[in-house]
Amino acid sequence: MTSLSQDIKEKLKRLNALEKIIVINLIVFLLALLFDSLFAWFELPSNIDAFITQPWSLVSYAFLHYNFLHILFNMLWLYIIGQWILNLFHSKLALNIYFLGAIAGGLLYLLVYNLFPDVFVNSRLVGASASVRALLIFLCAYLPQKEFRFFTISIKLWYIGLIIVILDVLGVISGIKDPVYGNSGGNIAHLGGAFLGYFYAKQLSKGTDIGKGFEKIMDTVMALFKRSGTGPLKTVHKKKSKVGGYSKSEFNEFSNQKKIDLILDKISKSGYDSLTAEEKEFLFRSGK
């Protein structure tokens, strides 16, 4: 039994940040099947008075699913998108987008339902869809010209992002017309997550990481759970005199694709923050 427990711990350690999020979602899903009445406190209520009594639900709702297909598609999308993003950026940035996407989706949901109480019937929000939307739209906005191959068809990411946002808007409208079978609340949260992902990508393209403040809060919270014997975090120092690990003259000799590959490799090893201003500028221009 001890050996099995250690084996599970080792496998969990090897998971990346978003894969661990998937595991947490799956565990919560199984627990919710057994103790669904207890998990009502983790759902996000549309009523503002109810929300005030359970403010943690602004984040906790994003880890709660009751329907198998709901969690299946959310986790599949999260896994696929996660591979792309974590090949380009540090895991902390991916987590920032995930959690901020959930918060943005929840806030827009609360705002719309309380501004238009005659249009939207009181409901409760669950699911990681807003977080997944944030990650997807971030990717589409940051690398709009990058192509996604679907069988024999290649589609640019910004087309995919646009189609998804349009479908979410149509989902809100259809939900208003048919509140019984529609899902206006979920689609409103999707749009909140999509807006966060788009805004995050555009600001990051300009060199500003809007998630840094949230990241510091998360680091402070996580530090409370770390053992006192944990060593200090490593600091990545930028080499201002080099571009992609080469001198400027050497770097300029490479093809554009080689330059992009070198910078992306640096991001995968040390994170986006390790890039110099020149490297960020080159990557931004290449993404257009």
PDB file of C-alpha atoms in Angstrom:
ATOM      1  CA  MET A   1       0.000   0.000   0.000  1.00  0.00           C
ATOM      2  CA  THR A   2       2.885   2.324   0.866  1.00  0.00           C
ATOM      3  CA  SER A   3       4.551   1.503  -2.454  1.00  0.00           C
ATOM      4  CA  LEU A   4       1.353   2.323  -4.353  1.00  0.00           C
ATOM      5  CA  SER A   5       1.009   5.630  -2.496  1.00  0.00           C
ATOM      6  CA  GLN A   6       4.594   6.579  -3.322  1.00  0.00           C
ATOM      7  CA  ASP A   7       4.088   5.610  -6.962  1.00  0.00           C
ATOM      8  CA  ILE A   8       1.034   7.867  -7.201  1.00  0.00           C
ATOM      9  CA  LYS A   9       2.934  10.739  -5.579  1.00  0.00           C
ATOM     10  CA  GLU A  10       5.802  10.353  -8.048  1.00  0.00           C
ATOM     11  CA  LYS A  11       3.438  10.359 -11.018  1.00  0.00           C
ATOM     12  CA  LEU A  12       1.657  13.458  -9.717  1.00  0.00           C
ATOM     13  CA  LYS A  13       4.993  15.241  -9.340  1.00  0.00           C
ATOM     14  CA  ARG A  14       5.742  14.616 -13.013  1.00  0.00           C
ATOM     15  CA  LEU A  15       2.503  16.263 -14.154  1.00  0.00           C
ATOM     16  CA  ASN A  16       2.661  19.835 -15.415  1.00  0.00           C
ATOM     17  CA  ALA A  17       0.647  22.601 -13.744  1.00  0.00           C
ATOM     18  CA  LEU A  18      -2.437  22.315 -15.966  1.00  0.00           C
ATOM     19  CA  GLU A  19      -2.438  18.513 -15.783  1.00  0.00           C
ATOM     20  CA  LYS A  20      -2.573  18.857 -11.996  1.00  0.00           C
ATOM     21  CA  ILE A  21      -5.565  21.185 -12.440  1.00  0.00           C
ATOM     22  CA  ILE A  22      -7.217  18.433 -14.498  1.00  0.00           C
ATOM     23  CA  VAL A  23      -6.594  15.899 -11.725  1.00  0.00           C
ATOM     24  CA  ILE A  24      -8.119  18.264  -9.140  1.00  0.00           C
ATOM     25  CA  ASN A  25     -11.186  18.737 -11.335  1.00  0.00           C
ATOM     26  CA  LEU A  26     -11.608  14.984 -11.723  1.00  0.00           C
ATOM     27  CA  ILE A  27     -11.294  14.369  -7.980  1.00  0.00           C
ATOM     28  CA  VAL A  28     -13.834  17.088  -7.211  1.00  0.00           C
ATOM     29  CA  PHE A  29     -16.168  15.650  -9.873  1.00  0.00           C
ATOM     30  CA  LEU A  30     -16.096  12.212  -8.208  1.00  0.00           C
ATOM     31  CA  LEU A  31     -16.636  13.689  -4.746  1.00  0.00           C
ATOM     32  CA  ALA A  32     -19.529  15.808  -6.021  1.00  0.00           C
ATOM     33  CA  LEU A  33     -21.237  12.675  -7.335  1.00  0.00           C
ATOM     34  CA  LEU A  34     -21.208  11.281  -3.804  1.00  0.00           C
ATOM     35  CA  PHE A  35     -21.828  14.459  -1.799  1.00  0.00           C
ATOM     36  CA  ASP A  36     -23.624  16.785  -4.233  1.00  0.00           C
ATOM     37  CA  SER A  37     -25.591  18.611  -1.521  1.00  0.00           C
ATOM     38  CA  LEU A  38     -22.382  19.698   0.226  1.00  0.00           C
ATOM     39  CA  PHE A  39     -20.911  21.156  -2.950  1.00  0.00           C
ATOM     40  CA  ALA A  40     -23.720  23.684  -3.371  1.00  0.00           C
ATOM     41  CA  TRP A  41     -21.561  26.010  -1.254  1.00  0.00           C
ATOM     42  CA  PHE A  42     -18.928  25.986  -4.002  1.00  0.00           C
ATOM     43  CA  GLU A  43     -21.307  26.939  -6.827  1.00  0.00           C
ATOM     44  CA  LEU A  44     -21.399  30.607  -7.887  1.00  0.00           C
ATOM     45  CA  PRO A  45     -24.896  32.042  -7.258  1.00  0.00           C
ATOM     46  CA  SER A  46     -26.245  34.735  -9.565  1.00  0.00           C
ATOM     47  CA  ASN A  47     -27.931  36.481  -6.635  1.00  0.00           C
ATOM     48  CA  ILE A  48     -25.517  39.075  -5.222  1.00  0.00           C
ATOM     49  CA  ASP A  49     -26.788  38.670  -1.634  1.00  0.00           C
ATOM     50  CA  ALA A  50     -26.141  34.916  -1.785  1.00  0.00           C
ATOM     51  CA  PHE A  51     -22.704  35.522  -3.296  1.00  0.00           C
ATOM     52  CA  ILE A  52     -21.673  37.787  -0.401  1.00  0.00           C
ATOM     53  CA  THR A  53     -22.129  34.845   1.983  1.00  0.00           C
ATOM     54  CA  GLN A  54     -19.841  32.612  -0.137  1.00  0.00           C
ATOM     55  CA  PRO A  55     -17.243  34.850  -1.891  1.00  0.00           C
ATOM     56  CA  TRP A  56     -14.869  31.902  -2.414  1.00  0.00           C
ATOM     57  CA  SER A  57     -17.321  30.609  -5.025  1.00  0.00           C
ATOM     58  CA  LEU A  58     -15.890  33.160  -7.477  1.00  0.00           C
ATOM     59  CA  VAL A  59     -13.019  30.685  -7.914  1.00  0.00           C
ATOM     60  CA  SER A  60     -14.337  27.382  -6.563  1.00  0.00           C
ATOM     61  CA  TYR A  61     -17.138  27.142  -9.163  1.00  0.00           C
ATOM     62  CA  ALA A  62     -14.488  26.603 -11.845  1.00  0.00           C
ATOM     63  CA  PHE A  63     -13.528  23.254 -10.274  1.00  0.00           C
ATOM     64  CA  LEU A  64     -17.049  21.904  -9.991  1.00  0.00           C
ATOM     65  CA  HIS A  65     -18.842  19.748 -12.588  1.00  0.00           C
ATOM     66  CA  TYR A  66     -21.904  17.542 -12.242  1.00  0.00           C
ATOM     67  CA  ASN A  67     -22.244  16.332 -15.822  1.00  0.00           C
ATOM     68  CA  PHE A  68     -19.833  13.794 -17.343  1.00  0.00           C
ATOM     69  CA  LEU A  69     -19.813  15.335 -20.835  1.00  0.00           C
ATOM     70  CA  HIS A  70     -19.316  18.784 -19.308  1.00  0.00           C
ATOM     71  CA  ILE A  71     -16.119  17.798 -17.512  1.00  0.00           C
ATOM     72  CA  LEU A  72     -14.963  15.536 -20.357  1.00  0.00           C
ATOM     73  CA  PHE A  73     -14.928  18.301 -22.976  1.00  0.00           C
ATOM     74  CA  ASN A  74     -13.572  20.933 -20.584  1.00  0.00           C
ATOM     75  CA  MET A  75     -10.672  18.716 -19.541  1.00  0.00           C
ATOM     76  CA  LEU A  76      -9.916  17.593 -23.097  1.00  0.00           C
ATOM     77  CA  TRP A  77      -9.726  21.216 -24.235  1.00  0.00           C
ATOM     78  CA  LEU A  78      -7.649  22.124 -21.195  1.00  0.00           C
ATOM     79  CA  TYR A  79      -5.183  19.325 -21.930  1.00  0.00           C
ATOM     80  CA  ILE A  80      -4.822  20.210 -25.636  1.00  0.00           C
ATOM     81  CA  ILE A  81      -4.519  23.966 -25.084  1.00  0.00           C
ATOM     82  CA  GLY A  82      -2.236  23.384 -22.116  1.00  0.00           C
ATOM     83  CA  GLN A  83       0.340  21.553 -24.256  1.00  0.00           C
ATOM     84  CA  TRP A  84       0.542  24.536 -26.596  1.00  0.00           C
ATOM     85  CA  ILE A  85       0.774  27.192 -23.925  1.00  0.00           C
ATOM     86  CA  LEU A  86       3.258  25.368 -21.699  1.00  0.00           C
ATOM     87  CA  ASN A  87       5.544  24.851 -24.686  1.00  0.00           C
ATOM     88  CA  LEU A  88       5.712  28.634 -25.018  1.00  0.00           C
ATOM     89  CA  PHE A  89       5.306  30.051 -21.520  1.00  0.00           C
ATOM     90  CA  HIS A  90       6.073  29.421 -17.881  1.00  0.00           C
ATOM     91  CA  SER A  91       3.481  27.415 -15.955  1.00  0.00           C
ATOM     92  CA  LYS A  92       2.800  30.377 -13.639  1.00  0.00           C
ATOM     93  CA  LEU A  93       1.531  32.407 -16.575  1.00  0.00           C
ATOM     94  CA  ALA A  94      -0.792  29.579 -17.593  1.00  0.00           C
ATOM     95  CA  LEU A  95      -2.150  29.378 -14.034  1.00  0.00           C
ATOM     96  CA  ASN A  96      -2.614  33.147 -13.930  1.00  0.00           C
ATOM     97  CA  ILE A  97      -4.755  32.979 -17.051  1.00  0.00           C
ATOM     98  CA  TYR A  98      -6.691  29.969 -15.749  1.00  0.00           C
ATOM     99  CA  PHE A  99      -7.636  31.562 -12.426  1.00  0.00           C
ATOM    100  CA  LEU A 100      -8.126  35.100 -13.737  1.00  0.00           C
ATOM    101  CA  GLY A 101     -10.293  33.667 -16.518  1.00  0.00           C
ATOM    102  CA  ALA A 102     -12.501  32.006 -13.902  1.00  0.00           C
ATOM    103  CA  ILE A 103     -12.735  35.249 -11.919  1.00  0.00           C
ATOM    104  CA  ALA A 104     -13.477  37.367 -15.007  1.00  0.00           C
ATOM    105  CA  GLY A 105     -16.149  34.894 -16.155  1.00  0.00           C
ATOM    106  CA  GLY A 106     -17.727  34.826 -12.707  1.00  0.00           C
ATOM    107  CA  LEU A 107     -17.725  38.613 -12.368  1.00  0.00           C
ATOM    108  CA  LEU A 108     -19.345  39.140 -15.777  1.00  0.00           C
ATOM    109  CA  TYR A 109     -21.945  36.503 -14.895  1.00  0.00           C
ATOM    110  CA  LEU A 110     -22.769  38.312 -11.613  1.00  0.00           C
ATOM    111  CA  LEU A 111     -22.810  41.717 -13.309  1.00  0.00           C
ATOM    112  CA  VAL A 112     -25.155  40.755 -16.145  1.00  0.00           C
ATOM    113  CA  TYR A 113     -27.567  38.784 -13.966  1.00  0.00           C
ATOM    114  CA  ASN A 114     -27.893  41.638 -11.479  1.00  0.00           C
ATOM    115  CA  LEU A 115     -28.083  44.436 -14.049  1.00  0.00           C
ATOM    116  CA  PHE A 116     -30.826  42.655 -16.000  1.00  0.00           C
ATOM    117  CA  PRO A 117     -32.842  40.653 -13.437  1.00  0.00           C
ATOM    118  CA  ASP A 118     -35.946  40.781 -15.660  1.00  0.00           C
ATOM    119  CA  VAL A 119     -34.077  39.138 -18.532  1.00  0.00           C
ATOM    120  CA  PHE A 120     -32.060  36.458 -16.741  1.00  0.00           C
ATOM    121  CA  VAL A 121     -33.591  34.026 -14.272  1.00  0.00           C
ATOM    122  CA  ASN A 122     -31.619  33.325 -11.062  1.00  0.00           C
ATOM    123  CA  SER A 123     -29.232  30.427 -11.482  1.00  0.00           C
ATOM    124  CA  ARG A 124     -25.927  29.022 -10.245  1.00  0.00           C
ATOM    125  CA  LEU A 125     -22.705  28.727 -12.233  1.00  0.00           C
ATOM    126  CA  VAL A 126     -20.351  25.707 -12.313  1.00  0.00           C
ATOM    127  CA  GLY A 127     -17.600  24.464 -14.591  1.00  0.00           C
ATOM    128  CA  ALA A 128     -14.123  25.341 -15.861  1.00  0.00           C
ATOM    129  CA  SER A 129     -15.352  26.640 -19.227  1.00  0.00           C
ATOM    130  CA  ALA A 130     -14.513  30.313 -18.529  1.00  0.00           C
ATOM    131  CA  SER A 131     -10.951  29.347 -17.561  1.00  0.00           C
ATOM    132  CA  VAL A 132     -10.549  27.162 -20.643  1.00  0.00           C
ATOM    133  CA  ARG A 133     -11.937  29.957 -22.841  1.00  0.00           C
ATOM    134  CA  ALA A 134      -9.422  32.372 -21.341  1.00  0.00           C
ATOM    135  CA  LEU A 135      -6.514  30.070 -22.207  1.00  0.00           C
ATOM    136  CA  LEU A 136      -7.812  29.393 -25.717  1.00  0.00           C
ATOM    137  CA  ILE A 137      -8.504  33.028 -26.620  1.00  0.00           C
ATOM    138  CA  PHE A 138      -5.161  34.049 -25.100  1.00  0.00           C
ATOM    139  CA  LEU A 139      -3.457  31.662 -27.503  1.00  0.00           C
ATOM    140  CA  CYS A 140      -5.539  32.866 -30.461  1.00  0.00           C
ATOM    141  CA  ALA A 141      -4.816  36.526 -29.673  1.00  0.00           C
ATOM    142  CA  TYR A 142      -1.116  36.091 -28.939  1.00  0.00           C
ATOM    143  CA  LEU A 143      -0.383  34.001 -32.040  1.00  0.00           C
ATOM    144  CA  PRO A 144      -3.228  34.989 -34.408  1.00  0.00           C
ATOM    145  CA  GLN A 145      -1.425  33.867 -37.575  1.00  0.00           C
ATOM    146  CA  LYS A 146      -0.407  30.490 -36.184  1.00  0.00           C
ATOM    147  CA  GLU A 147      -2.244  27.686 -37.970  1.00  0.00           C
ATOM    148  CA  PHE A 148      -4.084  24.791 -36.369  1.00  0.00           C
ATOM    149  CA  ARG A 149      -4.258  21.708 -38.563  1.00  0.00           C
ATOM    150  CA  PHE A 150      -7.582  19.886 -38.494  1.00  0.00           C
ATOM    151  CA  PHE A 151      -7.214  16.751 -40.622  1.00  0.00           C
ATOM    152  CA  THR A 152      -6.346  18.220 -44.064  1.00  0.00           C
ATOM    153  CA  ILE A 153      -7.482  21.770 -43.284  1.00  0.00           C
ATOM    154  CA  SER A 154      -5.264  24.471 -41.760  1.00  0.00           C
ATOM    155  CA  ILE A 155      -7.079  27.245 -39.876  1.00  0.00           C
ATOM    156  CA  LYS A 156      -5.461  30.354 -38.418  1.00  0.00           C
ATOM    157  CA  LEU A 157      -5.945  30.667 -34.669  1.00  0.00           C
ATOM    158  CA  TRP A 158      -7.646  34.049 -34.842  1.00  0.00           C
ATOM    159  CA  TYR A 159     -10.394  32.519 -37.018  1.00  0.00           C
ATOM    160  CA  ILE A 160     -10.953  29.831 -34.389  1.00  0.00           C
ATOM    161  CA  GLY A 161     -11.125  32.434 -31.622  1.00  0.00           C
ATOM    162  CA  LEU A 162     -13.594  34.570 -33.560  1.00  0.00           C
ATOM    163  CA  ILE A 163     -15.883  31.606 -34.315  1.00  0.00           C
ATOM    164  CA  ILE A 164     -15.919  30.526 -30.664  1.00  0.00           C
ATOM    165  CA  VAL A 165     -16.779  34.017 -29.409  1.00  0.00           C
ATOM    166  CA  ILE A 166     -19.610  34.317 -31.973  1.00  0.00           C
ATOM    167  CA  LEU A 167     -20.996  30.941 -30.853  1.00  0.00           C
ATOM    168  CA  ASP A 168     -20.923  32.096 -27.222  1.00  0.00           C
ATOM    169  CA  VAL A 169     -22.821  35.286 -28.099  1.00  0.00           C
ATOM    170  CA  LEU A 170     -25.415  33.215 -29.965  1.00  0.00           C
ATOM    171  CA  GLY A 171     -25.570  30.908 -26.928  1.00  0.00           C
ATOM    172  CA  VAL A 172     -26.472  33.849 -24.677  1.00  0.00           C
ATOM    173  CA  ILE A 173     -29.246  34.925 -27.057  1.00  0.00           C
ATOM    174  CA  SER A 174     -30.689  31.416 -27.416  1.00  0.00           C
ATOM    175  CA  GLY A 175     -30.585  31.002 -23.648  1.00  0.00           C
ATOM    176  CA  ILE A 176     -32.671  34.141 -23.193  1.00  0.00           C
ATOM    177  CA  LYS A 177     -35.250  32.806 -25.631  1.00  0.00           C
ATOM    178  CA  ASP A 178     -35.312  29.384 -23.976  1.00  0.00           C
ATOM    179  CA  PRO A 179     -34.212  29.729 -20.313  1.00  0.00           C
ATOM    180  CA  VAL A 180     -35.223  26.134 -19.499  1.00  0.00           C
ATOM    181  CA  TYR A 181     -32.902  24.384 -21.963  1.00  0.00           C
ATOM    182  CA  GLY A 182     -30.538  27.266 -22.731  1.00  0.00           C
ATOM    183  CA  ASN A 183     -27.285  28.134 -20.983  1.00  0.00           C
ATOM    184  CA  SER A 184     -27.060  31.913 -20.929  1.00  0.00           C
ATOM    185  CA  GLY A 185     -25.155  31.958 -17.659  1.00  0.00           C
ATOM    186  CA  GLY A 186     -22.470  29.610 -18.912  1.00  0.00           C
ATOM    187  CA  ASN A 187     -22.047  31.489 -22.180  1.00  0.00           C
ATOM    188  CA  ILE A 188     -21.820  34.828 -20.370  1.00  0.00           C
ATOM    189  CA  ALA A 189     -19.023  33.370 -18.235  1.00  0.00           C
ATOM    190  CA  HIS A 190     -17.341  32.116 -21.424  1.00  0.00           C
ATOM    191  CA  LEU A 191     -17.329  35.665 -22.786  1.00  0.00           C
ATOM    192  CA  GLY A 192     -15.833  36.972 -19.545  1.00  0.00           C
ATOM    193  CA  GLY A 193     -13.047  34.412 -19.769  1.00  0.00           C
ATOM    194  CA  ALA A 194     -12.542  35.168 -23.473  1.00  0.00           C
ATOM    195  CA  PHE A 195     -12.197  38.896 -22.774  1.00  0.00           C
ATOM    196  CA  LEU A 196      -9.621  38.219 -20.059  1.00  0.00           C
ATOM    197  CA  GLY A 197      -7.617  35.936 -22.376  1.00  0.00           C
ATOM    198  CA  TYR A 198      -7.664  38.518 -25.189  1.00  0.00           C
ATOM    199  CA  PHE A 199      -6.692  41.419 -22.927  1.00  0.00           C
ATOM    200  CA  TYR A 200      -3.937  39.371 -21.272  1.00  0.00           C
ATOM    201  CA  ALA A 201      -2.435  38.429 -24.658  1.00  0.00           C
ATOM    202  CA  LYS A 202      -2.499  41.966 -26.031  1.00  0.00           C
ATOM    203  CA  GLN A 203      -0.874  43.398 -22.908  1.00  0.00           C
ATOM    204  CA  LEU A 204       1.746  40.637 -22.849  1.00  0.00           C
ATOM    205  CA  SER A 205       2.559  41.403 -26.496  1.00  0.00           C
ATOM    206  CA  LYS A 206       3.399  44.935 -25.324  1.00  0.00           C
ATOM    207  CA  GLY A 207       5.658  43.563 -22.605  1.00  0.00           C
ATOM    208  CA  THR A 208       3.200  43.866 -19.687  1.00  0.00           C
ATOM    209  CA  ASP A 209       2.166  40.785 -17.726  1.00  0.00           C
ATOM    210  CA  ILE A 210      -1.130  41.801 -16.094  1.00  0.00           C
ATOM    211  CA  GLY A 211      -1.113  38.640 -13.987  1.00  0.00           C
ATOM    212  CA  LYS A 212       1.962  39.573 -11.953  1.00  0.00           C
ATOM    213  CA  GLY A 213      -0.059  41.027  -9.068  1.00  0.00           C
ATOM    214  CA  PHE A 214      -2.252  37.940  -8.890  1.00  0.00           C
ATOM    215  CA  GLU A 215       0.846  35.734  -9.149  1.00  0.00           C
ATOM    216  CA  LYS A 216       2.373  37.407  -6.085  1.00  0.00           C
ATOM    217  CA  ILE A 217      -0.819  36.757  -4.124  1.00  0.00           C
ATOM    218  CA  MET A 218      -0.757  33.098  -5.176  1.00  0.00           C
ATOM    219  CA  ASP A 219       2.932  32.807  -4.264  1.00  0.00           C
ATOM    220  CA  THR A 220       2.188  34.209  -0.810  1.00  0.00           C
ATOM    221  CA  VAL A 221      -0.647  31.734  -0.292  1.00  0.00           C
ATOM    222  CA  MET A 222       1.423  28.787  -1.523  1.00  0.00           C
ATOM    223  CA  ALA A 223       4.338  29.811   0.709  1.00  0.00           C
ATOM    224  CA  LEU A 224       2.100  29.190   3.718  1.00  0.00           C
ATOM    225  CA  PHE A 225       1.856  25.514   2.743  1.00  0.00           C
ATOM    226  CA  LYS A 226       5.527  24.995   1.962  1.00  0.00           C
ATOM    227  CA  ARG A 227       7.750  23.258   4.465  1.00  0.00           C
ATOM    228  CA  SER A 228      10.269  25.400   6.241  1.00  0.00           C
ATOM    229  CA  GLY A 229      13.094  23.330   4.733  1.00  0.00           C
ATOM    230  CA  THR A 230      12.212  24.263   1.184  1.00  0.00           C
ATOM    231  CA  GLY A 231      15.103  25.956  -0.566  1.00  0.00           C
ATOM    232  CA  PRO A 232      14.902  29.408  -2.128  1.00  0.00           C
ATOM    233  CA  LEU A 233      13.515  29.805  -5.603  1.00  0.00           C
ATOM    234  CA  LYS A 234      15.995  30.141  -8.419  1.00  0.00           C
ATOM    235  CA  THR A 235      16.292  33.540 -10.035  1.00  0.00           C
ATOM    236  CA  VAL A 236      16.650  33.762 -13.798  1.00  0.00           C
ATOM    237  CA  HIS A 237      19.006  36.513 -14.891  1.00  0.00           C
ATOM    238  CA  LYS A 238      18.591  38.018 -18.327  1.00  0.00           C
ATOM    239  CA  LYS A 239      21.607  38.284 -20.599  1.00  0.00           C
ATOM    240  CA  LYS A 240      21.041  41.730 -21.982  1.00  0.00           C
ATOM    241  CA  SER A 241      23.976  41.533 -24.439  1.00  0.00           C
ATOM    242  CA  LYS A 242      22.619  38.478 -26.221  1.00  0.00           C
ATOM    243  CA  VAL A 243      19.547  37.601 -28.263  1.00  0.00           C
ATOM    244  CA  GLY A 244      18.290  34.006 -28.071  1.00  0.00           C
ATOM    245  CA  GLY A 245      21.571  33.033 -26.387  1.00  0.00           C
ATOM    246  CA  TYR A 246      23.698  34.353 -29.284  1.00  0.00           C
ATOM    247  CA  SER A 247      25.454  37.625 -29.978  1.00  0.00           C
ATOM    248  CA  LYS A 248      23.390  40.083 -31.998  1.00  0.00           C
ATOM    249  CA  SER A 249      25.562  39.588 -35.074  1.00  0.00           C
ATOM    250  CA  GLU A 250      25.206  35.790 -34.875  1.00  0.00           C
ATOM    251  CA  PHE A 251      21.462  36.029 -34.249  1.00  0.00           C
ATOM    252  CA  ASN A 252      20.947  38.243 -37.296  1.00  0.00           C
ATOM    253  CA  GLU A 253      22.538  35.575 -39.503  1.00  0.00           C
ATOM    254  CA  PHE A 254      19.749  33.100 -38.764  1.00  0.00           C
ATOM    255  CA  SER A 255      16.494  32.718 -40.696  1.00  0.00           C
ATOM    256  CA  ASN A 256      13.318  34.106 -39.113  1.00  0.00           C
ATOM    257  CA  GLN A 257      12.091  30.601 -38.270  1.00  0.00           C
ATOM    258  CA  LYS A 258      15.408  29.756 -36.580  1.00  0.00           C
ATOM    259  CA  LYS A 259      15.191  32.987 -34.558  1.00  0.00           C
ATOM    260  CA  ILE A 260      11.640  32.166 -33.455  1.00  0.00           C
ATOM    261  CA  ASP A 261      12.644  28.608 -32.487  1.00  0.00           C
ATOM    262  CA  LEU A 262      15.533  29.889 -30.365  1.00  0.00           C
ATOM    263  CA  ILE A 263      13.340  32.373 -28.504  1.00  0.00           C
ATOM    264  CA  LEU A 264      10.551  29.846 -27.951  1.00  0.00           C
ATOM    265  CA  ASP A 265      13.124  27.378 -26.644  1.00  0.00           C
ATOM    266  CA  LYS A 266      14.320  30.015 -24.176  1.00  0.00           C
ATOM    267  CA  ILE A 267      10.721  30.610 -23.034  1.00  0.00           C
ATOM    268  CA  SER A 268      10.136  26.876 -22.486  1.00  0.00           C
ATOM    269  CA  LYS A 269      13.272  26.643 -20.335  1.00  0.00           C
ATOM    270  CA  SER A 270      13.197  29.909 -18.364  1.00  0.00           C
ATOM    271  CA  GLY A 271       9.774  31.484 -18.926  1.00  0.00           C
ATOM    272  CA  TYR A 272       8.594  34.579 -20.778  1.00  0.00           C
ATOM    273  CA  ASP A 273      10.072  36.928 -18.175  1.00  0.00           C
ATOM    274  CA  SER A 274      13.592  35.751 -19.063  1.00  0.00           C
ATOM    275  CA  LEU A 275      13.317  37.392 -22.499  1.00  0.00           C
ATOM    276  CA  THR A 276      15.044  40.682 -23.192  1.00  0.00           C
ATOM    277  CA  ALA A 277      13.062  43.611 -24.584  1.00  0.00           C
ATOM    278  CA  GLU A 278      14.587  42.948 -28.016  1.00  0.00           C
ATOM    279  CA  GLU A 279      13.543  39.277 -27.933  1.00  0.00           C
ATOM    280  CA  LYS A 280       9.999  40.199 -26.881  1.00  0.00           C
ATOM    281  CA  GLU A 281       9.794  42.774 -29.669  1.00  0.00           C
ATOM    282  CA  PHE A 282      10.991  40.273 -32.294  1.00  0.00           C
ATOM    283  CA  LEU A 283       8.522  37.627 -31.106  1.00  0.00           C
ATOM    284  CA  PHE A 284       5.689  40.164 -31.132  1.00  0.00           C
ATOM    285  CA  ARG A 285       6.462  41.277 -34.698  1.00  0.00           C
ATOM    286  CA  SER A 286       6.713  37.643 -35.839  1.00  0.00           C
ATOM    287  CA  GLY A 287       3.293  36.846 -34.378  1.00  0.00           C
ATOM    288  CA  LYS A 288       1.570  39.494 -36.471  1.00  0.00           C
TER     289      LYS A 288
END
